[in-house]
């Protein structure tokens, strides 16, 4: 990719870029299909059930069947809904989810855009999804949707602060916002990965990332016991599918980001294992992050809304700032 | 410079492709899905009972306060990112400066804390 990025822009390079982006889209769609299947299987196994096993061998085609079903469902738009915003909302929620993938590096050579401000780009663009969720909840003209949307936005903006501040520690250590340089700063064994040097920052990051992804134990926006479904009550068919898709694409993006920032990206845990390709190491760490999300969903109960907001502002934010201060101080004293 | 432009071309391709997928999928779906609207389907869902009153109800004022706090701290991070990148060259002086900056904003957080804005009741 670096070769093509350094060529002057022509139709050939543009075609290569387009082809790589389409390939990424297909990979992500495949990931989402089987992440959903795998999630249901894992939770099934944890709860001593079998999980999906009817559609195709071992239920492997379950998600495909679900998507086809959504595709042929009637698209109901409530009469008094704000039509334009109602149609726009799922698109606004999905586009940033896919756009953030453009900056994630998977190995030394396999990456897309190599932005100097990669991390800032990720943080800034992923914030736009919040807008789509708020619009969806508001445009539905439904009380539950509005409450769910409001709650969702309050949660996402509250946890965005500790999330972005916790990664500043990584930026301090790496001295760069470029994700490739951040990974390069973690070479030479697992003791150089930032999750050890940034153990406090990593803890804050994990909790805040869970809340940003609206995953259990922070899945209040979709608290079905009190809000029916949350911001997407009125959505049906493929519009609903795009909200779900955005959520799972973020699972992909956030797991990849955690791997890049804290788990050493494509670097092997010890130098002598360097003969295994970097992509394998990346995939292993990435898969662990994804599994961790599913594991938590089967383990943790949902937190209460008052605990949720208090926790973000009174615990996570001071901890993230403390981490920032300690990192800068240690760096000043050591250097 | 070439790389700089190319990187952003690639980013724009990702954005365009992200726009294209929902548009294409929803247009394709139009030919596959039924469309039989009835007055009942057009009503907002309210657990099966007739919806009462407007759906754009009042919501808790706390959401606004959280939004205010968010703006304050989000702008703070905008200043912290460049500081963190350049920290290697800036040294102790910049650390003290940033501490003063964070302390000023923390006073705001402590104020909100004391005013019980952060407690959800």
PDB file of N, CA, C and O in Angstrom, chain A residues 145-200:
ATOM      1  N   UNK A 145     -38.391   6.033  21.665  1.00  0.00           N
ATOM      2  CA  UNK A 145     -37.241   6.287  20.806  1.00  0.00           C
ATOM      3  C   UNK A 145     -36.519   7.553  21.245  1.00  0.00           C
ATOM      4  O   UNK A 145     -35.287   7.593  21.306  1.00  0.00           O
ATOM      5  N   UNK A 146     -37.310   8.586  21.586  1.00  0.00           N
ATOM      6  CA  UNK A 146     -36.697   9.847  22.010  1.00  0.00           C
ATOM      7  C   UNK A 146     -35.917   9.648  23.311  1.00  0.00           C
ATOM      8  O   UNK A 146     -34.754  10.065  23.417  1.00  0.00           O
ATOM      9  N   UNK A 147     -36.536   8.969  24.280  1.00  0.00           N
ATOM     10  CA  UNK A 147     -35.849   8.733  25.548  1.00  0.00           C
ATOM     11  C   UNK A 147     -34.598   7.890  25.333  1.00  0.00           C
ATOM     12  O   UNK A 147     -33.538   8.176  25.878  1.00  0.00           O
ATOM     13  N   UNK A 148     -34.740   6.844  24.506  1.00  0.00           N
ATOM     14  CA  UNK A 148     -33.598   5.973  24.227  1.00  0.00           C
ATOM     15  C   UNK A 148     -32.483   6.742  23.547  1.00  0.00           C
ATOM     16  O   UNK A 148     -31.310   6.590  23.887  1.00  0.00           O
ATOM     17  N   UNK A 149     -32.851   7.602  22.587  1.00  0.00           N
ATOM     18  CA  UNK A 149     -31.849   8.384  21.884  1.00  0.00           C
ATOM     19  C   UNK A 149     -31.119   9.327  22.817  1.00  0.00           C
ATOM     20  O   UNK A 149     -29.887   9.414  22.809  1.00  0.00           O
ATOM     21  N   UNK A 150     -31.886  10.012  23.672  1.00  0.00           N
ATOM     22  CA  UNK A 150     -31.291  10.952  24.627  1.00  0.00           C
ATOM     23  C   UNK A 150     -30.328  10.232  25.566  1.00  0.00           C
ATOM     24  O   UNK A 150     -29.212  10.681  25.822  1.00  0.00           O
ATOM     25  N   UNK A 151     -30.792   9.108  26.069  1.00  0.00           N
ATOM     26  CA  UNK A 151     -29.981   8.360  27.021  1.00  0.00           C
ATOM     27  C   UNK A 151     -28.701   7.872  26.341  1.00  0.00           C
ATOM     28  O   UNK A 151     -27.610   7.947  26.901  1.00  0.00           O
ATOM     29  N   UNK A 152     -28.876   7.423  25.122  1.00  0.00           N
ATOM     30  CA  UNK A 152     -27.749   6.920  24.358  1.00  0.00           C
ATOM     31  C   UNK A 152     -26.704   8.004  24.138  1.00  0.00           C
ATOM     32  O   UNK A 152     -25.503   7.785  24.326  1.00  0.00           O
ATOM     33  N   UNK A 153     -27.182   9.195  23.758  1.00  0.00           N
ATOM     34  CA  UNK A 153     -26.250  10.279  23.480  1.00  0.00           C
ATOM     35  C   UNK A 153     -25.556  10.720  24.765  1.00  0.00           C
ATOM     36  O   UNK A 153     -24.336  10.934  24.788  1.00  0.00           O
ATOM     37  N   UNK A 154     -26.344  10.826  25.849  1.00  0.00           N
ATOM     38  CA  UNK A 154     -25.741  11.232  27.120  1.00  0.00           C
ATOM     39  C   UNK A 154     -24.638  10.254  27.503  1.00  0.00           C
ATOM     40  O   UNK A 154     -23.548  10.654  27.922  1.00  0.00           O
ATOM     41  N   UNK A 155     -24.906   8.971  27.325  1.00  0.00           N
ATOM     42  CA  UNK A 155     -23.899   7.959  27.647  1.00  0.00           C
ATOM     43  C   UNK A 155     -22.686   8.081  26.740  1.00  0.00           C
ATOM     44  O   UNK A 155     -21.543   8.081  27.199  1.00  0.00           O
ATOM     45  N   UNK A 156     -22.923   8.203  25.441  1.00  0.00           N
ATOM     46  CA  UNK A 156     -21.797   8.193  24.512  1.00  0.00           C
ATOM     47  C   UNK A 156     -20.918   9.419  24.667  1.00  0.00           C
ATOM     48  O   UNK A 156     -19.695   9.314  24.576  1.00  0.00           O
ATOM     49  N   UNK A 157     -21.521  10.604  24.891  1.00  0.00           N
ATOM     50  CA  UNK A 157     -20.659  11.776  25.044  1.00  0.00           C
ATOM     51  C   UNK A 157     -19.932  11.746  26.379  1.00  0.00           C
ATOM     52  O   UNK A 157     -18.796  12.175  26.485  1.00  0.00           O
ATOM     53  N   UNK A 158     -20.598  11.198  27.427  1.00  0.00           N
ATOM     54  CA  UNK A 158     -19.932  11.153  28.727  1.00  0.00           C
ATOM     55  C   UNK A 158     -18.719  10.229  28.695  1.00  0.00           C
ATOM     56  O   UNK A 158     -17.697  10.517  29.300  1.00  0.00           O
ATOM     57  N   UNK A 159     -18.841   9.099  27.995  1.00  0.00           N
ATOM     58  CA  UNK A 159     -17.727   8.154  27.981  1.00  0.00           C
ATOM     59  C   UNK A 159     -16.696   8.475  26.919  1.00  0.00           C
ATOM     60  O   UNK A 159     -15.599   7.930  26.937  1.00  0.00           O
ATOM     61  N   UNK A 160     -17.057   9.359  25.995  1.00  0.00           N
ATOM     62  CA  UNK A 160     -16.085   9.747  24.979  1.00  0.00           C
ATOM     63  C   UNK A 160     -14.931  10.518  25.617  1.00  0.00           C
ATOM     64  O   UNK A 160     -13.777  10.388  25.192  1.00  0.00           O
ATOM     65  N   UNK A 161     -15.251  11.314  26.664  1.00  0.00           N
ATOM     66  CA  UNK A 161     -14.217  12.130  27.306  1.00  0.00           C
ATOM     67  C   UNK A 161     -13.118  11.254  27.927  1.00  0.00           C
ATOM     68  O   UNK A 161     -11.944  11.409  27.582  1.00  0.00           O
ATOM     69  N   UNK A 162     -13.461  10.312  28.844  1.00  0.00           N
ATOM     70  CA  UNK A 162     -12.397   9.453  29.384  1.00  0.00           C
ATOM     71  C   UNK A 162     -11.687   8.660  28.295  1.00  0.00           C
ATOM     72  O   UNK A 162     -10.471   8.435  28.371  1.00  0.00           O
ATOM     73  N   UNK A 163     -12.445   8.251  27.249  1.00  0.00           N
ATOM     74  CA  UNK A 163     -11.825   7.470  26.177  1.00  0.00           C
ATOM     75  C   UNK A 163     -10.726   8.262  25.485  1.00  0.00           C
ATOM     76  O   UNK A 163      -9.597   7.787  25.343  1.00  0.00           O
ATOM     77  N   UNK A 164     -11.030   9.495  25.095  1.00  0.00           N
ATOM     78  CA  UNK A 164     -10.030  10.251  24.351  1.00  0.00           C
ATOM     79  C   UNK A 164      -8.886  10.701  25.263  1.00  0.00           C
ATOM     80  O   UNK A 164      -7.747  10.792  24.819  1.00  0.00           O
ATOM     81  N   UNK A 165      -9.198  10.942  26.553  1.00  0.00           N
ATOM     82  CA  UNK A 165      -8.110  11.373  27.433  1.00  0.00           C
ATOM     83  C   UNK A 165      -7.206  10.190  27.799  1.00  0.00           C
ATOM     84  O   UNK A 165      -5.993  10.345  27.934  1.00  0.00           O
ATOM     85  N   UNK A 166      -7.789   8.978  27.903  1.00  0.00           N
ATOM     86  CA  UNK A 166      -6.956   7.826  28.269  1.00  0.00           C
ATOM     87  C   UNK A 166      -5.936   7.501  27.180  1.00  0.00           C
ATOM     88  O   UNK A 166      -4.864   6.978  27.479  1.00  0.00           O
ATOM     89  N   UNK A 167      -6.258   7.780  25.903  1.00  0.00           N
ATOM     90  CA  UNK A 167      -5.291   7.446  24.866  1.00  0.00           C
ATOM     91  C   UNK A 167      -4.194   8.507  24.739  1.00  0.00           C
ATOM     92  O   UNK A 167      -3.194   8.278  24.067  1.00  0.00           O
ATOM     93  N   UNK A 168      -4.366   9.658  25.397  1.00  0.00           N
ATOM     94  CA  UNK A 168      -3.308  10.676  25.325  1.00  0.00           C
ATOM     95  C   UNK A 168      -2.015  10.130  25.944  1.00  0.00           C
ATOM     96  O   UNK A 168      -0.916  10.453  25.493  1.00  0.00           O
ATOM     97  N   UNK A 169      -2.157   9.255  26.961  1.00  0.00           N
ATOM     98  CA  UNK A 169      -0.975   8.626  27.535  1.00  0.00           C
ATOM     99  C   UNK A 169      -0.165   7.881  26.488  1.00  0.00           C
ATOM    100  O   UNK A 169       1.063   7.956  26.455  1.00  0.00           O
ATOM    101  N   UNK A 170      -0.860   7.172  25.607  1.00  0.00           N
ATOM    102  CA  UNK A 170      -0.186   6.450  24.522  1.00  0.00           C
ATOM    103  C   UNK A 170       0.505   7.431  23.581  1.00  0.00           C
ATOM    104  O   UNK A 170       1.644   7.225  23.161  1.00  0.00           O
ATOM    105  N   UNK A 171      -0.212   8.527  23.271  1.00  0.00           N
ATOM    106  CA  UNK A 171       0.369   9.536  22.377  1.00  0.00           C
ATOM    107  C   UNK A 171       1.638  10.117  22.999  1.00  0.00           C
ATOM    108  O   UNK A 171       2.646  10.325  22.314  1.00  0.00           O
ATOM    109  N   UNK A 172       1.595  10.354  24.312  1.00  0.00           N
ATOM    110  CA  UNK A 172       2.772  10.897  25.010  1.00  0.00           C
ATOM    111  C   UNK A 172       3.962   9.958  24.860  1.00  0.00           C
ATOM    112  O   UNK A 172       5.088  10.389  24.575  1.00  0.00           O
ATOM    113  N   UNK A 173       3.722   8.653  25.056  1.00  0.00           N
ATOM    114  CA  UNK A 173       4.828   7.694  24.990  1.00  0.00           C
ATOM    115  C   UNK A 173       5.344   7.534  23.570  1.00  0.00           C
ATOM    116  O   UNK A 173       6.545   7.418  23.344  1.00  0.00           O
ATOM    117  N   UNK A 174       4.427   7.510  22.600  1.00  0.00           N
ATOM    118  CA  UNK A 174       4.854   7.284  21.222  1.00  0.00           C
ATOM    119  C   UNK A 174       5.308   8.578  20.556  1.00  0.00           C
ATOM    120  O   UNK A 174       6.065   8.545  19.587  1.00  0.00           O
ATOM    121  N   UNK A 175       4.830   9.712  21.061  1.00  0.00           N
ATOM    122  CA  UNK A 175       5.196  10.991  20.458  1.00  0.00           C
ATOM    123  C   UNK A 175       4.616  11.193  19.077  1.00  0.00           C
ATOM    124  O   UNK A 175       5.162  11.946  18.277  1.00  0.00           O
ATOM    125  N   UNK A 176       3.514  10.519  18.777  1.00  0.00           N
ATOM    126  CA  UNK A 176       2.920  10.652  17.450  1.00  0.00           C
ATOM    127  C   UNK A 176       1.459  10.265  17.499  1.00  0.00           C
ATOM    128  O   UNK A 176       1.034   9.495  18.366  1.00  0.00           O
ATOM    129  N   UNK A 177       0.673  10.816  16.564  1.00  0.00           N
ATOM    130  CA  UNK A 177      -0.723  10.414  16.448  1.00  0.00           C
ATOM    131  C   UNK A 177      -0.892   9.383  15.345  1.00  0.00           C
ATOM    132  O   UNK A 177      -1.969   8.849  15.145  1.00  0.00           O
ATOM    133  N   UNK A 178       0.190   9.141  14.588  1.00  0.00           N
ATOM    134  CA  UNK A 178       0.134   8.189  13.489  1.00  0.00           C
ATOM    135  C   UNK A 178       0.091   6.772  14.056  1.00  0.00           C
ATOM    136  O   UNK A 178       0.947   6.379  14.850  1.00  0.00           O
ATOM    137  N   UNK A 179      -0.913   6.000  13.664  1.00  0.00           N
ATOM    138  CA  UNK A 179      -1.108   4.687  14.283  1.00  0.00           C
ATOM    139  C   UNK A 179       0.039   3.725  13.957  1.00  0.00           C
ATOM    140  O   UNK A 179       0.384   2.877  14.762  1.00  0.00           O
ATOM    141  N   UNK A 180       0.648   3.883  12.778  1.00  0.00           N
ATOM    142  CA  UNK A 180       1.780   3.012  12.450  1.00  0.00           C
ATOM    143  C   UNK A 180       2.968   3.309  13.356  1.00  0.00           C
ATOM    144  O   UNK A 180       3.645   2.404  13.829  1.00  0.00           O
ATOM    145  N   UNK A 181       3.210   4.593  13.617  1.00  0.00           N
ATOM    146  CA  UNK A 181       4.321   4.958  14.504  1.00  0.00           C
ATOM    147  C   UNK A 181       4.038   4.524  15.931  1.00  0.00           C
ATOM    148  O   UNK A 181       4.960   4.163  16.674  1.00  0.00           O
ATOM    149  N   UNK A 182       2.757   4.557  16.331  1.00  0.00           N
ATOM    150  CA  UNK A 182       2.411   4.101  17.678  1.00  0.00           C
ATOM    151  C   UNK A 182       2.725   2.612  17.815  1.00  0.00           C
ATOM    152  O   UNK A 182       3.281   2.167  18.826  1.00  0.00           O
ATOM    153  N   UNK A 183       2.420   1.830  16.782  1.00  0.00           N
ATOM    154  CA  UNK A 183       2.743   0.403  16.834  1.00  0.00           C
ATOM    155  C   UNK A 183       4.255   0.216  16.819  1.00  0.00           C
ATOM    156  O   UNK A 183       4.796  -0.604  17.568  1.00  0.00           O
ATOM    157  N   UNK A 184       4.953   0.998  15.981  1.00  0.00           N
ATOM    158  CA  UNK A 184       6.411   0.869  15.898  1.00  0.00           C
ATOM    159  C   UNK A 184       7.062   1.133  17.247  1.00  0.00           C
ATOM    160  O   UNK A 184       8.084   0.531  17.590  1.00  0.00           O
ATOM    161  N   UNK A 185       6.458   2.003  18.055  1.00  0.00           N
ATOM    162  CA  UNK A 185       7.013   2.329  19.374  1.00  0.00           C
ATOM    163  C   UNK A 185       6.844   1.175  20.366  1.00  0.00           C
ATOM    164  O   UNK A 185       7.376   1.235  21.472  1.00  0.00           O
ATOM    165  N   UNK A 186       6.083   0.128  19.982  1.00  0.00           N
ATOM    166  CA  UNK A 186       5.845  -0.980  20.912  1.00  0.00           C
ATOM    167  C   UNK A 186       6.596  -2.238  20.513  1.00  0.00           C
ATOM    168  O   UNK A 186       6.256  -3.343  20.959  1.00  0.00           O
ATOM    169  N   UNK A 187       7.623  -2.117  19.666  1.00  0.00           N
ATOM    170  CA  UNK A 187       8.310  -3.318  19.190  1.00  0.00           C
ATOM    171  C   UNK A 187       9.215  -3.894  20.281  1.00  0.00           C
ATOM    172  O   UNK A 187       9.521  -3.229  21.274  1.00  0.00           O
ATOM    173  N   UNK A 188       9.606  -5.157  20.090  1.00  0.00           N
ATOM    174  CA  UNK A 188      10.581  -5.778  20.983  1.00  0.00           C
ATOM    175  C   UNK A 188      10.006  -6.427  22.217  1.00  0.00           C
ATOM    176  O   UNK A 188      10.477  -6.188  23.321  1.00  0.00           O
ATOM    177  N   UNK A 189       8.980  -7.255  22.064  1.00  0.00           N
ATOM    178  CA  UNK A 189       8.505  -8.045  23.199  1.00  0.00           C
ATOM    179  C   UNK A 189       7.315  -7.429  23.895  1.00  0.00           C
ATOM    180  O   UNK A 189       7.112  -6.223  23.845  1.00  0.00           O
ATOM    181  N   UNK A 190       6.536  -8.294  24.575  1.00  0.00           N
ATOM    182  CA  UNK A 190       5.251  -7.829  25.108  1.00  0.00           C
ATOM    183  C   UNK A 190       5.435  -6.837  26.251  1.00  0.00           C
ATOM    184  O   UNK A 190       4.532  -6.077  26.563  1.00  0.00           O
ATOM    185  N   UNK A 191       6.609  -6.803  26.901  1.00  0.00           N
ATOM    186  CA  UNK A 191       6.803  -5.829  27.979  1.00  0.00           C
ATOM    187  C   UNK A 191       6.902  -4.410  27.435  1.00  0.00           C
ATOM    188  O   UNK A 191       6.821  -3.462  28.198  1.00  0.00           O
ATOM    189  N   UNK A 192       7.038  -4.272  26.115  1.00  0.00           N
ATOM    190  CA  UNK A 192       7.036  -2.931  25.531  1.00  0.00           C
ATOM    191  C   UNK A 192       5.663  -2.502  25.061  1.00  0.00           C
ATOM    192  O   UNK A 192       5.493  -1.364  24.626  1.00  0.00           O
ATOM    193  N   UNK A 193       4.689  -3.432  25.089  1.00  0.00           N
ATOM    194  CA  UNK A 193       3.346  -3.032  24.654  1.00  0.00           C
ATOM    195  C   UNK A 193       2.804  -2.041  25.661  1.00  0.00           C
ATOM    196  O   UNK A 193       3.067  -2.138  26.859  1.00  0.00           O
ATOM    197  N   UNK A 194       1.985  -1.113  25.150  1.00  0.00           N
ATOM    198  CA  UNK A 194       1.581  -0.013  26.017  1.00  0.00           C
ATOM    199  C   UNK A 194       0.584  -0.402  27.106  1.00  0.00           C
ATOM    200  O   UNK A 194       0.351   0.359  28.017  1.00  0.00           O
ATOM    201  N   UNK A 195      -0.019  -1.613  27.015  1.00  0.00           N
ATOM    202  CA  UNK A 195      -0.990  -1.930  28.062  1.00  0.00           C
ATOM    203  C   UNK A 195      -0.294  -2.124  29.400  1.00  0.00           C
ATOM    204  O   UNK A 195      -0.917  -1.969  30.454  1.00  0.00           O
ATOM    205  N   UNK A 196       1.009  -2.387  29.423  1.00  0.00           N
ATOM    206  CA  UNK A 196       1.730  -2.498  30.690  1.00  0.00           C
ATOM    207  C   UNK A 196       2.173  -1.129  31.206  1.00  0.00           C
ATOM    208  O   UNK A 196       1.946  -0.790  32.355  1.00  0.00           O
ATOM    209  N   UNK A 197       2.783  -0.334  30.304  1.00  0.00           N
ATOM    210  CA  UNK A 197       3.225   0.984  30.740  1.00  0.00           C
ATOM    211  C   UNK A 197       2.051   1.896  31.033  1.00  0.00           C
ATOM    212  O   UNK A 197       2.168   2.857  31.781  1.00  0.00           O
ATOM    213  N   UNK A 198       0.925   1.602  30.387  1.00  0.00           N
ATOM    214  CA  UNK A 198      -0.261   2.456  30.501  1.00  0.00           C
ATOM    215  C   UNK A 198      -1.379   1.678  31.162  1.00  0.00           C
ATOM    216  O   UNK A 198      -2.528   1.759  30.741  1.00  0.00           O
ATOM    217  N   UNK A 199      -1.061   0.938  32.224  1.00  0.00           N
ATOM    218  CA  UNK A 199      -2.055   0.002  32.762  1.00  0.00           C
ATOM    219  C   UNK A 199      -3.316   0.737  33.213  1.00  0.00           C
ATOM    220  O   UNK A 199      -4.437   0.288  32.961  1.00  0.00           O
ATOM    221  N   UNK A 200      -3.129   1.918  33.808  1.00  0.00           N
ATOM    222  CA  UNK A 200      -4.290   2.700  34.244  1.00  0.00           C
ATOM    223  C   UNK A 200      -5.069   3.216  33.034  1.00  0.00           C
ATOM    224  O   UNK A 200      -6.298   3.104  32.962  1.00  0.00           O
TER     225      UNK A 200
END
